[in-house]
Short mmCIF file of C-alpha atoms in Angstrom, two decimals:
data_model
loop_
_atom_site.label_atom_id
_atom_site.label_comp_id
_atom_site.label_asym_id
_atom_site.label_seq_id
_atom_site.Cartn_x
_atom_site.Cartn_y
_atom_site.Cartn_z
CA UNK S 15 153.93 146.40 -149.06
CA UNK S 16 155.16 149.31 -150.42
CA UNK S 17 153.60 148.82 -154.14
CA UNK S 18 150.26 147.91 -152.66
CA UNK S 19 150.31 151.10 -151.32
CA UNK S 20 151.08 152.92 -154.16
CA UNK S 21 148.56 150.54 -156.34
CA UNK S 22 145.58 151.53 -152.91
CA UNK S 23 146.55 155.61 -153.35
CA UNK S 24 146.55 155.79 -156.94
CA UNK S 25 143.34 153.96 -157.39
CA UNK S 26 141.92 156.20 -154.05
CA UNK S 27 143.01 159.23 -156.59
CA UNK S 28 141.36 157.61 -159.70
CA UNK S 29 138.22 157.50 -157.85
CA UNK S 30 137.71 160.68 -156.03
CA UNK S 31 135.09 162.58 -157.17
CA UNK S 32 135.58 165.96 -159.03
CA UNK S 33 135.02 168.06 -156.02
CA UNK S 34 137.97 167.19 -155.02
CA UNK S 35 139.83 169.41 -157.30
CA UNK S 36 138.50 172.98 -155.52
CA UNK S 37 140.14 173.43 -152.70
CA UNK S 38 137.91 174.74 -150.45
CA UNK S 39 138.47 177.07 -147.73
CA UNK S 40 135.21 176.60 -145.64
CA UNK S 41 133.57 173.48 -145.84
CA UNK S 42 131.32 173.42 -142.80
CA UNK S 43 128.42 175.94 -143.89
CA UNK S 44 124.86 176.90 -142.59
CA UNK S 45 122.42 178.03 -144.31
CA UNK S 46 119.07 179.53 -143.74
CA UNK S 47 115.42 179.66 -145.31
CA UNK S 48 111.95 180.62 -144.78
CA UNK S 49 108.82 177.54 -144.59
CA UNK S 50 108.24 178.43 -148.43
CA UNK S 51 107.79 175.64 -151.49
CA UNK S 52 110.93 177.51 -153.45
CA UNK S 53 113.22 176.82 -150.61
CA UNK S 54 113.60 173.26 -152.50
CA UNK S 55 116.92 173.81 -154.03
CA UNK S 56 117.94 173.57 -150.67
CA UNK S 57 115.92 170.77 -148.65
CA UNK S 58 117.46 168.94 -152.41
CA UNK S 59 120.95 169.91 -152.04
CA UNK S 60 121.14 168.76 -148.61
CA UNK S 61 118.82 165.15 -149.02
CA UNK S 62 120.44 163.90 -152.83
CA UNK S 63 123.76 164.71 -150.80
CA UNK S 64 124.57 167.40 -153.91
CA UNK S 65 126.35 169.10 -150.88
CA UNK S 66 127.80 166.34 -150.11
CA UNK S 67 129.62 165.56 -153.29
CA UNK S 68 130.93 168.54 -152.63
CA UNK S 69 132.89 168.31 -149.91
CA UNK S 70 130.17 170.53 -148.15
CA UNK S 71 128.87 169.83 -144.27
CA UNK S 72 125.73 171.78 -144.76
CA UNK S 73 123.26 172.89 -141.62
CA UNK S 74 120.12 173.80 -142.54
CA UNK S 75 118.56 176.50 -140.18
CA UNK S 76 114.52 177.54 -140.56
CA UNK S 77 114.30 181.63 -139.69
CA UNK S 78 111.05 183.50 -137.75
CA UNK S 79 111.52 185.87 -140.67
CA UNK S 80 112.79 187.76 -143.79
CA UNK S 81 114.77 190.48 -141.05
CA UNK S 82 116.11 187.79 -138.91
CA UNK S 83 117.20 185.75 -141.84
CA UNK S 84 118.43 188.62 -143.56
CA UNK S 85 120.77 189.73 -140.25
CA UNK S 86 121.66 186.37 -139.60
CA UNK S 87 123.44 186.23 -142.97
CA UNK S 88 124.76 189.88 -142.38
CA UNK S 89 126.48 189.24 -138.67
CA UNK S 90 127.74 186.13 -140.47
CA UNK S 91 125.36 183.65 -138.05
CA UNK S 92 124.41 182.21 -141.34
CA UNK S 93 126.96 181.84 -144.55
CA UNK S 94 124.25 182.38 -146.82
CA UNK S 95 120.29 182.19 -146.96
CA UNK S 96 116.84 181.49 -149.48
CA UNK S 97 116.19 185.24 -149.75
CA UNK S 98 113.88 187.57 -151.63
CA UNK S 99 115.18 189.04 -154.64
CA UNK S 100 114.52 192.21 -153.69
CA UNK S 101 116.48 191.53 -150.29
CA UNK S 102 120.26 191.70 -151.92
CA UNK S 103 119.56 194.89 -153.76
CA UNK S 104 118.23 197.20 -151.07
CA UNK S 105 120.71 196.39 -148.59
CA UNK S 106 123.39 196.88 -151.38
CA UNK S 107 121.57 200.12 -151.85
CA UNK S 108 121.14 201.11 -148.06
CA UNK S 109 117.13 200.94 -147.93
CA UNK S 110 117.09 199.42 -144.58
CA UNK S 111 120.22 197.69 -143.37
CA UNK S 112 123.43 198.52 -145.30
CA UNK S 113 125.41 195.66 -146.55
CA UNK S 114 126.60 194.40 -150.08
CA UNK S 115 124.76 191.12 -150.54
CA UNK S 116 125.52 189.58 -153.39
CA UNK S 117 123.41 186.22 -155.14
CA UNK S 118 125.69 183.86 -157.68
CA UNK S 119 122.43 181.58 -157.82
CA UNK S 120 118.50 182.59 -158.87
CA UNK S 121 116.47 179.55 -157.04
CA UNK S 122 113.01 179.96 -159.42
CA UNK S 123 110.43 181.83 -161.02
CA UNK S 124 106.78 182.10 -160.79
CA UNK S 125 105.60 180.30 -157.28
CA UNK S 126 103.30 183.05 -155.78
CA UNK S 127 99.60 183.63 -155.54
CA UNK S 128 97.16 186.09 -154.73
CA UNK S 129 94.44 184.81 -152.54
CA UNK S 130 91.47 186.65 -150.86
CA UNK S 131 88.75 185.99 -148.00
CA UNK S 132 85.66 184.15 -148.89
CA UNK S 133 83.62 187.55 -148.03
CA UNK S 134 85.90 189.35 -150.72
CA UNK S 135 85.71 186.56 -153.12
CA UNK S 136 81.80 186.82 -152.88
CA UNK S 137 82.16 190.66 -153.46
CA UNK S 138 83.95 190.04 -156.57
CA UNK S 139 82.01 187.48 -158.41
CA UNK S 140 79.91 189.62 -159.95
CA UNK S 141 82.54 191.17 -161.84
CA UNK S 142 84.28 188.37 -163.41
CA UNK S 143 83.31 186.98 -166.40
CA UNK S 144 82.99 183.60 -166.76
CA UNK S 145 83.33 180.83 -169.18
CA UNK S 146 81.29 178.31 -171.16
CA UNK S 147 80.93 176.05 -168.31
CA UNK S 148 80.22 178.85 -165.35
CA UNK S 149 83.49 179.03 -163.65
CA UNK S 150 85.73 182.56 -163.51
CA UNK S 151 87.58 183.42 -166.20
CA UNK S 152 90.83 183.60 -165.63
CA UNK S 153 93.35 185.93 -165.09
CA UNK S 154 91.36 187.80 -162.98
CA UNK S 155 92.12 191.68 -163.19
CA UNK S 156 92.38 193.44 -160.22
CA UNK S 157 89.29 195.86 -161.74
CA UNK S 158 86.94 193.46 -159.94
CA UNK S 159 87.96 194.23 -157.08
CA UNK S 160 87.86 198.21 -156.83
CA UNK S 161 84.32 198.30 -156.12
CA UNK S 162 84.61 196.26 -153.35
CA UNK S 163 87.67 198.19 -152.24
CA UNK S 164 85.06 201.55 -153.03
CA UNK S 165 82.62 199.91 -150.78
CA UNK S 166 84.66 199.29 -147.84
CA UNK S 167 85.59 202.72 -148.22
CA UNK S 168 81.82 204.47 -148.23
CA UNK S 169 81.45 202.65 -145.03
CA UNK S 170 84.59 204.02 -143.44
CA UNK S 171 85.97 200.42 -143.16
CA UNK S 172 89.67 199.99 -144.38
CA UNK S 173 90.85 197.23 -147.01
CA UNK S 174 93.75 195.82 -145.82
CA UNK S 175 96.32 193.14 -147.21
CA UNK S 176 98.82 191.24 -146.36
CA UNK S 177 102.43 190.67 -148.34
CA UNK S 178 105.86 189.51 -146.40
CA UNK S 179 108.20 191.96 -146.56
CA UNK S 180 108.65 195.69 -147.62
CA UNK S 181 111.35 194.44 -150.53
CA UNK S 182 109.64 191.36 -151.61
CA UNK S 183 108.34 190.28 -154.75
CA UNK S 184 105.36 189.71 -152.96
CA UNK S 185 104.46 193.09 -152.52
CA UNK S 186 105.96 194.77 -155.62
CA UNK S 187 103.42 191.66 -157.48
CA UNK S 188 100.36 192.82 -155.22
CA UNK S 189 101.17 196.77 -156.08
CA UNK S 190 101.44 196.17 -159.81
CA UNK S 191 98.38 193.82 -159.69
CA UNK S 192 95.90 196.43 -157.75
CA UNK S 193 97.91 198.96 -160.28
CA UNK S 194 97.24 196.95 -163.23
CA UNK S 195 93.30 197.41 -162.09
CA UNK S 196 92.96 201.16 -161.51
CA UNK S 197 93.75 200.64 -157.60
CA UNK S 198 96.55 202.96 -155.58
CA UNK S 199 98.52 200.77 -153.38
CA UNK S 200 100.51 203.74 -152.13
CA UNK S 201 103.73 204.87 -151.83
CA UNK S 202 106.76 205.22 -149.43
CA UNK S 203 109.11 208.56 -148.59
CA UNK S 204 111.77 208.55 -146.64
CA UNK S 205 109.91 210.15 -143.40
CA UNK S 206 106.98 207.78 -143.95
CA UNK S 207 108.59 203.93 -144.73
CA UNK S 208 104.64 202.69 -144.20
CA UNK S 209 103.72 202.49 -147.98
CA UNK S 210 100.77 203.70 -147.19
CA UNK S 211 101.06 207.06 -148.73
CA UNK S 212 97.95 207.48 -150.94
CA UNK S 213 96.83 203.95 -150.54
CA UNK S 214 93.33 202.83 -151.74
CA UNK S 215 94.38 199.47 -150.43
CA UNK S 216 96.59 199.37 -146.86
CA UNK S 217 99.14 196.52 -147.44
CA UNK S 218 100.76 195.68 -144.20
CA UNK S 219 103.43 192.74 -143.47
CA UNK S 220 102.56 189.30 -142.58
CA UNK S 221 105.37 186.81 -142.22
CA UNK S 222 103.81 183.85 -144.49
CA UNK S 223 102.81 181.05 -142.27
CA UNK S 224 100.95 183.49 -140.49
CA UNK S 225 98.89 184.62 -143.30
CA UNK S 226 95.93 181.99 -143.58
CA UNK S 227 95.37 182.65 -139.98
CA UNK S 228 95.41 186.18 -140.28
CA UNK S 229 93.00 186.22 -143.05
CA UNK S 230 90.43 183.93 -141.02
CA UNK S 231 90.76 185.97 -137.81
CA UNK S 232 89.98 189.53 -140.54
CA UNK S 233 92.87 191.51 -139.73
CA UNK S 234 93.43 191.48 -143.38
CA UNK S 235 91.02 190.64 -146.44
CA UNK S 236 93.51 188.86 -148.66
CA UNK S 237 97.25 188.58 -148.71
CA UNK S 238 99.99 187.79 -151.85
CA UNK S 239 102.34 185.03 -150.58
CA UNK S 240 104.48 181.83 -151.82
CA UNK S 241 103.19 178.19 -151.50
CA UNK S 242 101.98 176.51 -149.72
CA UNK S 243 99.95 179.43 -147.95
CA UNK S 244 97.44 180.08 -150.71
CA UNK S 245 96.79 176.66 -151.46
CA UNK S 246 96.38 176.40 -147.15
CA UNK S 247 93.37 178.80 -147.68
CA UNK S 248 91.43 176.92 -150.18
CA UNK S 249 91.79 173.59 -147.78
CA UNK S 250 91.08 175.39 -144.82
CA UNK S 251 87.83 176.92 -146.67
CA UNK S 252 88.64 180.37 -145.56
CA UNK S 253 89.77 181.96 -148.82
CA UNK S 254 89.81 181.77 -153.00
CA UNK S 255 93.39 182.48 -154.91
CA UNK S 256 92.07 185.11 -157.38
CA UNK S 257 95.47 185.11 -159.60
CA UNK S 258 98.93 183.47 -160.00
CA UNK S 259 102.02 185.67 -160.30
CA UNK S 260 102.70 182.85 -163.68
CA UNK S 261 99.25 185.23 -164.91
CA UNK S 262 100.69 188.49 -163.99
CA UNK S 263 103.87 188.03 -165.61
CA UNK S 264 104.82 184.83 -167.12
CA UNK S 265 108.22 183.51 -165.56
CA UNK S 266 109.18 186.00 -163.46
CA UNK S 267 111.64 185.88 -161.11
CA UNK S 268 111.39 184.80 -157.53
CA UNK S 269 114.01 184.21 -154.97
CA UNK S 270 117.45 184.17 -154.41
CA UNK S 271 120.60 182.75 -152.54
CA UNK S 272 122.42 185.73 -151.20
CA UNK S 273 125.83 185.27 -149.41
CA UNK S 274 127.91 188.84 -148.41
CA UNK S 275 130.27 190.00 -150.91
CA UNK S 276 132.81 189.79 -148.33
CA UNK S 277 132.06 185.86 -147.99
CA UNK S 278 132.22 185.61 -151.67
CA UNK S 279 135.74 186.86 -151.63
CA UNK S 280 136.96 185.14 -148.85
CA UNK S 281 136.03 181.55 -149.96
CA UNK S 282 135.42 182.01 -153.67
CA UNK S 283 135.97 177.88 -154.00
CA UNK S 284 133.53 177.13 -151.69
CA UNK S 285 131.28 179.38 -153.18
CA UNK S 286 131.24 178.01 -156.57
CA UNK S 287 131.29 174.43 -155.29
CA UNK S 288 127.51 175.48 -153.04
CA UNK S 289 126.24 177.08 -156.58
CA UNK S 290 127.19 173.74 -157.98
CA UNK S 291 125.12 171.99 -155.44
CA UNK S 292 122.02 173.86 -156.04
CA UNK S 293 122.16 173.72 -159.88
CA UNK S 294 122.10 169.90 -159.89
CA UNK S 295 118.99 170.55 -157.25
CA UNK S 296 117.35 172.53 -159.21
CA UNK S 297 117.71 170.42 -162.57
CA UNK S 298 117.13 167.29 -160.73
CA UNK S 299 113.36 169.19 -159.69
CA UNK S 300 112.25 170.10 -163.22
CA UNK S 301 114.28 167.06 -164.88
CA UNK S 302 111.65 164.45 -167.07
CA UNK S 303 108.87 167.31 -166.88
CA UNK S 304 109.08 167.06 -162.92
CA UNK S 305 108.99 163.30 -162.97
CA UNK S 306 110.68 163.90 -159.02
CA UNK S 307 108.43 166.32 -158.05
CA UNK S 308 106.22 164.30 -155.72
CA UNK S 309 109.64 163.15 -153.78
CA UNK S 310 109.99 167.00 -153.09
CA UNK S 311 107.01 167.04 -151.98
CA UNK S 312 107.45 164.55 -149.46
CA UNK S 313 111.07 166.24 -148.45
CA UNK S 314 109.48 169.56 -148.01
CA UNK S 315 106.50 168.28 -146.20
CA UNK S 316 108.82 167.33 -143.44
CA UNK S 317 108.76 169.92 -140.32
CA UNK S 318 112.33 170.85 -140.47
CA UNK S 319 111.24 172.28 -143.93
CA UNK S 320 108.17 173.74 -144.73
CA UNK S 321 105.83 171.48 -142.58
CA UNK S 322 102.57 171.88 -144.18
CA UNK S 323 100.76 168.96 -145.23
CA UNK S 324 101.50 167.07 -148.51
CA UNK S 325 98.40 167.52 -150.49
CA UNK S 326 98.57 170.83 -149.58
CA UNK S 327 102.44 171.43 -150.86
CA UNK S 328 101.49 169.14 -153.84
CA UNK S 329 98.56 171.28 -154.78
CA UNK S 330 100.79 173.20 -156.48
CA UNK S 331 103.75 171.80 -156.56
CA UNK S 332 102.97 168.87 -159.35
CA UNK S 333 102.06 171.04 -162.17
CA UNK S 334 98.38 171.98 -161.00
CA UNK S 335 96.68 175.19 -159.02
CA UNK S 336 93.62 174.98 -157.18
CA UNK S 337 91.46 178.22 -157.11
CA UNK S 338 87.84 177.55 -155.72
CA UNK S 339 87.71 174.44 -153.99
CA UNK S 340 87.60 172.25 -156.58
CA UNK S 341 88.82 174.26 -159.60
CA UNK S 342 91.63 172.84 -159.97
CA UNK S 343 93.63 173.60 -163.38
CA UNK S 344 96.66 172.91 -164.72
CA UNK S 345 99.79 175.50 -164.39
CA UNK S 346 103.10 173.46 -165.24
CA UNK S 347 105.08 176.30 -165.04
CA UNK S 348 103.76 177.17 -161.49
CA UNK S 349 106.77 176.28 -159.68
CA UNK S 350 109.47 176.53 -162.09
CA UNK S 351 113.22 175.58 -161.08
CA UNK S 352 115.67 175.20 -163.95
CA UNK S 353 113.73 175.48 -166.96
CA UNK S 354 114.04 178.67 -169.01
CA UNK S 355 117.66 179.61 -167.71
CA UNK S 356 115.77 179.70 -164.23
CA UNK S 357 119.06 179.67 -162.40
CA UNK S 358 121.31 181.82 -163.93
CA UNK S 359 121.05 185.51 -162.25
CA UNK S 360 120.00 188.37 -164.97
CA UNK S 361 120.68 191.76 -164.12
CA UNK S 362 117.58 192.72 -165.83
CA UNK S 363 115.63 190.51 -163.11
CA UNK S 364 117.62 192.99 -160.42
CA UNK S 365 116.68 195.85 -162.81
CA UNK S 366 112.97 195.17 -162.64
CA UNK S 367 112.73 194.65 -158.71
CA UNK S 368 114.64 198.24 -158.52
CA UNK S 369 112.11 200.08 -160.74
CA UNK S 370 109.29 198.70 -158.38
CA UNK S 371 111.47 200.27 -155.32
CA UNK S 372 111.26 203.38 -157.91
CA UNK S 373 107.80 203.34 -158.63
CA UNK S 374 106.64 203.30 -155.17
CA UNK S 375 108.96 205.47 -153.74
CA UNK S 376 111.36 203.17 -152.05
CA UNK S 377 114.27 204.90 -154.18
CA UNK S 378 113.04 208.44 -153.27
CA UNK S 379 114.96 210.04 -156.50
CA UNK S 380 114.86 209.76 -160.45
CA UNK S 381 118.41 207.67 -160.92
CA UNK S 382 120.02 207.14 -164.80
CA UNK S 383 119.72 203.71 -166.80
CA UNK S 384 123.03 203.83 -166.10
CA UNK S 385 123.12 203.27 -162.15
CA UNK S 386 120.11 200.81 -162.55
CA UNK S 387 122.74 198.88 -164.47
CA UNK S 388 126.05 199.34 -162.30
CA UNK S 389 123.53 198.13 -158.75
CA UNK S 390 122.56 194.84 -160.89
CA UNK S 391 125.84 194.07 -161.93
CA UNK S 392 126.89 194.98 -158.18
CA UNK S 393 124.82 192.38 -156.86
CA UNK S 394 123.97 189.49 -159.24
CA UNK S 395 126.85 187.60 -160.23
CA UNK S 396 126.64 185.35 -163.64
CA UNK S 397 130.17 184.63 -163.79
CA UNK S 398 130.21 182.46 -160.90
CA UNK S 399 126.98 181.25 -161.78
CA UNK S 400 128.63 180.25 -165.23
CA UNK S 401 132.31 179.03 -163.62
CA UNK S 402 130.01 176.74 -161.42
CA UNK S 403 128.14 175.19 -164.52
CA UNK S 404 131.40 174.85 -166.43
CA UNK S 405 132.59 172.57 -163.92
CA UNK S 406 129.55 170.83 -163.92
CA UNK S 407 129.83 170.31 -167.68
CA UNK S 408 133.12 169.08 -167.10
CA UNK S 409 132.53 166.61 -164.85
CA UNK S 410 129.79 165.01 -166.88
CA UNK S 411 126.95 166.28 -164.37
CA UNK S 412 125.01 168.87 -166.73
CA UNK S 413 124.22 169.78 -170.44
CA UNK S 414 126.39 172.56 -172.17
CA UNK S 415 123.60 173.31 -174.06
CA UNK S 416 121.16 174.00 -170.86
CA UNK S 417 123.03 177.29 -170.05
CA UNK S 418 123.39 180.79 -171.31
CA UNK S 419 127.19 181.03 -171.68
CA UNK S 420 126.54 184.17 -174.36
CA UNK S 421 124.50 186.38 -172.26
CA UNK S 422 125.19 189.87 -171.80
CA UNK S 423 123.25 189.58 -168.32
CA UNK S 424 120.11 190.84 -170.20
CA UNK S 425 117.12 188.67 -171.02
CA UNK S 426 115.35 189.55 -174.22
CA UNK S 427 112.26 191.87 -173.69
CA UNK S 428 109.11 190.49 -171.69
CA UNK S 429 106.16 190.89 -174.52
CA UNK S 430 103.09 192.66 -173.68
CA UNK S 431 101.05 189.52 -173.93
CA UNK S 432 103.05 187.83 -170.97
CA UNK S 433 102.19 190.27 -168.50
CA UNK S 434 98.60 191.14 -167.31
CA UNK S 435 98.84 194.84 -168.01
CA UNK S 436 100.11 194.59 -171.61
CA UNK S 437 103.06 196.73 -170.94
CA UNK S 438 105.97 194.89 -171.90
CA UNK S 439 109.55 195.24 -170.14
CA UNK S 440 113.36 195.71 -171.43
CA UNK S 441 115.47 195.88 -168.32
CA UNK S 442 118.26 197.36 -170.34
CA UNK S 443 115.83 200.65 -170.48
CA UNK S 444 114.47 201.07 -166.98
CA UNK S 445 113.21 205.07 -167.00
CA UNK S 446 111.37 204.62 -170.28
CA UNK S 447 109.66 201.35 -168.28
CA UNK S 448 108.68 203.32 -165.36
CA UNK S 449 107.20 206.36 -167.88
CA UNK S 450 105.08 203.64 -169.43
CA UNK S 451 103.49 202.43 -165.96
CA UNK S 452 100.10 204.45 -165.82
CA UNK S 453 100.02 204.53 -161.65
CA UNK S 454 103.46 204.97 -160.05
CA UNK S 455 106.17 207.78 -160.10
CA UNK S 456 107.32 208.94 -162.97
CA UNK S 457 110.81 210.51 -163.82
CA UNK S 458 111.24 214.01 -161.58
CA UNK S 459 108.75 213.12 -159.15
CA UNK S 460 109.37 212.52 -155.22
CA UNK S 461 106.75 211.85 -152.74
CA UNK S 462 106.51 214.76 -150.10
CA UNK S 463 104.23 214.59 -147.02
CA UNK S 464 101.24 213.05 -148.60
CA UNK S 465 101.78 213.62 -151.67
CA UNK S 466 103.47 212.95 -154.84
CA UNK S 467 105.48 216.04 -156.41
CA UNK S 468 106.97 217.15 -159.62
#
C-alpha cells in the first residue's frame, strides 16, 4: 500500500500545473472594473479559468464609478481594479486622493471614440470634406467644429461635453482633439479643479453608461468615452462618432490594472501569478487576428460585465467602427490587446498622461525631465510585467519572442504622421513636448485666477 502511494503522489507531483511552484500568499482576490469593452482581460481571465490555473479564487465586482473604484482599491475593499491610466499617477502624485498605486499590467490601447449629437453632427457637415463617393472624410479635425462651438457662443448658449473622469484618457484625448483644432478646452489651478478655466468648450464628467442618455436628454452636445457607448449612440440614432482615439494617435495607451504598492509588496507571488493571468487573456483576445473575438463579445455582453447588447459591443469589437449609421469601416486595431507590446507598461505611456496633467494645469508647476521620469518609474512596473512573462515562457504558455525583454521602459518616438496634429512625441523629453503643443502651458507658466501667467 505503501508504494502505491508513493507511485499516486509522485505522479499527483508530475502533473501539477506550473502555478504550483509560486507560493502564493493571497489566493482569494477581488477585483473591480467599470461596464467598458477593455475590461476584457478580465471577464477572460476569470471565464478561460487563466485565474484559475493559477491557483487564483477571483471575484469580479462591477463599480458606480472611476472614485468608488478607485477608493475601493485604496481602503483595500478591492485587491486591485481596470483603472484609467491616468488614475495610478495622480494619486501617486497627490492630485486628488494620495496613495502610491502602482500597475505591473497595461490592459490595451486605442478603444475610445468621440461621438457628438445629431444637431452637432448636422452643424458640422458642412465643414468636412468628403470623398469620391460623398461620405466624410476621415479623421475629422476638430476645426469643423469651432464654428459651431462660435455659434453657440453668439447666442449665449454654452457647448458642453462630456468625458469620465478628471484623470482619464478620455478627457486628456477630447482636450488635445478640440486643441488640435484651434479650440480652448480650459485649464485647472489649484483653487479652481473645474477645468473650465478659459474654456471655449465646458467639459464636465459623465460616468460612461450614462453618456448616451445624457446626450439625448441635451445636457451635453457630445461626449469622448470607451465602447460600447459611442457605438450605443449610432444604434440609438441620437448621435454620429466624429473620430477614433486609433485617428488621433495611433496605438495609444488606454487602461490599466492598478493594485497599491503596499499590496505589491506584501504578496509579490500572487501578484505576478494575476499578471500572468491577464497576459494569456489578453493574447488569447488578439491571437489568429482576433479569431476569439466574437466569444468576447458574447462574455462581455453578459450583465455582470458590460451588459450592452452584442451587436452593439461587436460593432467595434470585431475589427470594424460604425460612424453614421451605416458607415461602417474597418479599424482592426480599434480594440487592441496584446499586439504591439500592448501589455507591457512603458514609462513613456505614464510620461505622456503626466504632460497632459501639465498642459492643462493639473500639475500647477514647470517640473524637470527628470521627475517626469522618477513618477513613471514610481508607478509602472516592467519588471514584474517581464518576471510574469518569463514564467510564462517557461512553462510553454507564451512566445519569447512576443515580449520586450530589452526595453529601457521607453518606446521609440510616436511620428508626426501617427498623431492628428503632426507633432510627434519622445517621452524620454517631456518639456521640449509640452513647448511644441501650440494651446496648453508652456514651461514657467501657472494658471492664476482666470488666467494663465508667465
Amino acid at each position: 500500500m505503501k508504494n502505491i502511494a508513493s507511485i499516486l503522489a509522485a505522479t499527483t507531483l508530475l502533473a501539477a500545473p506550473a502555478w504550483a511552484e509560486l507560493d502564493l500568499e493571497k489566493d482569494e482576490l477581488t477585483f473591480g472594473f467599470i461596464k467598458l469593452t477593455d475590461m476584457a482581460p478580465l471577464a477572460v481571465a476569470y471565464e478561460q479559468g487563466f485565474f484559475d490555473d493559477e491557483g487564483l479564487f477571483v471575484t469580479l465586482e462591477a463599480q458606480a464609478n472611476w472614485k468608488v473604484l478607485l477608493d475601493g482599491v485604496i481602503d483595500g475593499q478591492l485587491d486591485g481594479a481596470h483603472m484609467l491610466a491616468g488614475q495610478p499617477l495622480a494619486a501617486t502624485i497627490g492630485y486628488g486622493t494620495q496613495a502610491h498605486i502602482i500597475t505591473p499590467f497595461s490592459m490595451d490601447l486605442n478603444g475610445n471614440g468621440i461621438t457628438v449629437s445629431n444637431e452637432v453632427w448636422d452643424m458640422m457637415k458642412p465643414n468636412i470634406p468628403t470623398m469620391d463617393d460623398g461620405r466624410p472624410q476621415h479623421p475629422i479635425s476638430a476645426s469643423a467644429l469651432a464654428p459651431v462651438v462660435e455659434q453657440f457662443n453668439s447666442e449665449g448658449k454654452p457647448f458642453n461635453m462630456g468625458m469620465v473622469f478628471p484623470v482619464s484618457t478620455h478627457n486628456y484625448e477630447l482636450r488635445y482633439w478640440l486643441a488640435a483644432g484651434g479650440l480652448e478646452p480650459g485649464y485647472y489651478s489649484p483653487e479652481n479643479i473645474s477645468g473650465q478655466i478659459g474654456a471655449d468648450v465646458f467639459l464636465s464628467v459623465t460616468p460612461p453608461p450614462q453618456m448616451p442618455a445624457t446626450l439625448e436628454a441635451g445636457t451635453i452636445h457630445g461626449y469622448c468615452v470607451g465602447e460600447p457607448w459611442n457605438q450605443q449612440a449610432v444604434f440609438k440614432g441620437i448621435g454620429v462618432p466624429v473620430i477614433t482615439d486609433y485617428e488621433l494617435w495611433k496605438n495609444n495607451p488606454e487602461k490599466v490594472f492598478g493594485i497599491t504598492n503596499e499590496f505589491a509588496e506584501q504578496y509579490p507571488n500572487t501578484t505576478k501569478a494575476v499578471v500572468k493571468a491577464l497576459i494569456r487573456a489578453a493574447m488569447w483576445l488578439d491571437e489568429n487576428d482576433n479569431a476569439n473575438r466574437e466569444e468576447a463579445v458574447e462574455i462581455l455582453s453578459r450583465p455582470e460585465y458590460v451588459g450592452a447588447d452584442y451587436e452593439v459591443i461587436a460593432n467595434s469589437m470585431t475589427g470594424t467602427f460604425e460612424y453614421e449609421k451605416g458607415d461602417k469601416r474597418d479599424v482592426p486595431d480599434f480594440n487592441v490587446f496584446f499586439r504591439y507590446n500592448a501589455t507591457y507598461p512603458f514609462y513613456s505611456d505614464a510620461i505622456w498622461y503626466l504632460t497632459q496633467m501639465r498642459r492643462w494645469g493639473q500639475i500647477a508647476e514647470t517640473k524637470p525631465d527628470s521627475w517626469y521620469d522618477e513618477v513613471a518609474k514610481s508607478v509602472y512596473k516592467p519588471e514584474i510585467y517581464l518576471e510574469a512573462a518569463k514564467l510564462l515562457v517557461d512553462e510553454g504558455l507564451a512566445d519569447a519572442a512576443d515580449f520586450p525583454w530589452d526595453s529601457d521602459g521607453y518606446k521609440a518616438p510616436t511620428p508626426a504622421a501617427d498623431i492628428i496634429d503632426g507633432i510627434p512625441y519622445d517621452g524620454r523629453t517631456p518639456n521640449a513636448y509640452l513647448e511644441s503643443l501650440p494651446i496648453g502651458l508652456k514651461s514657467g507658466q501657472t494658471v492664476v485666477g482666470a488666467e494663465v501667467q508667465g
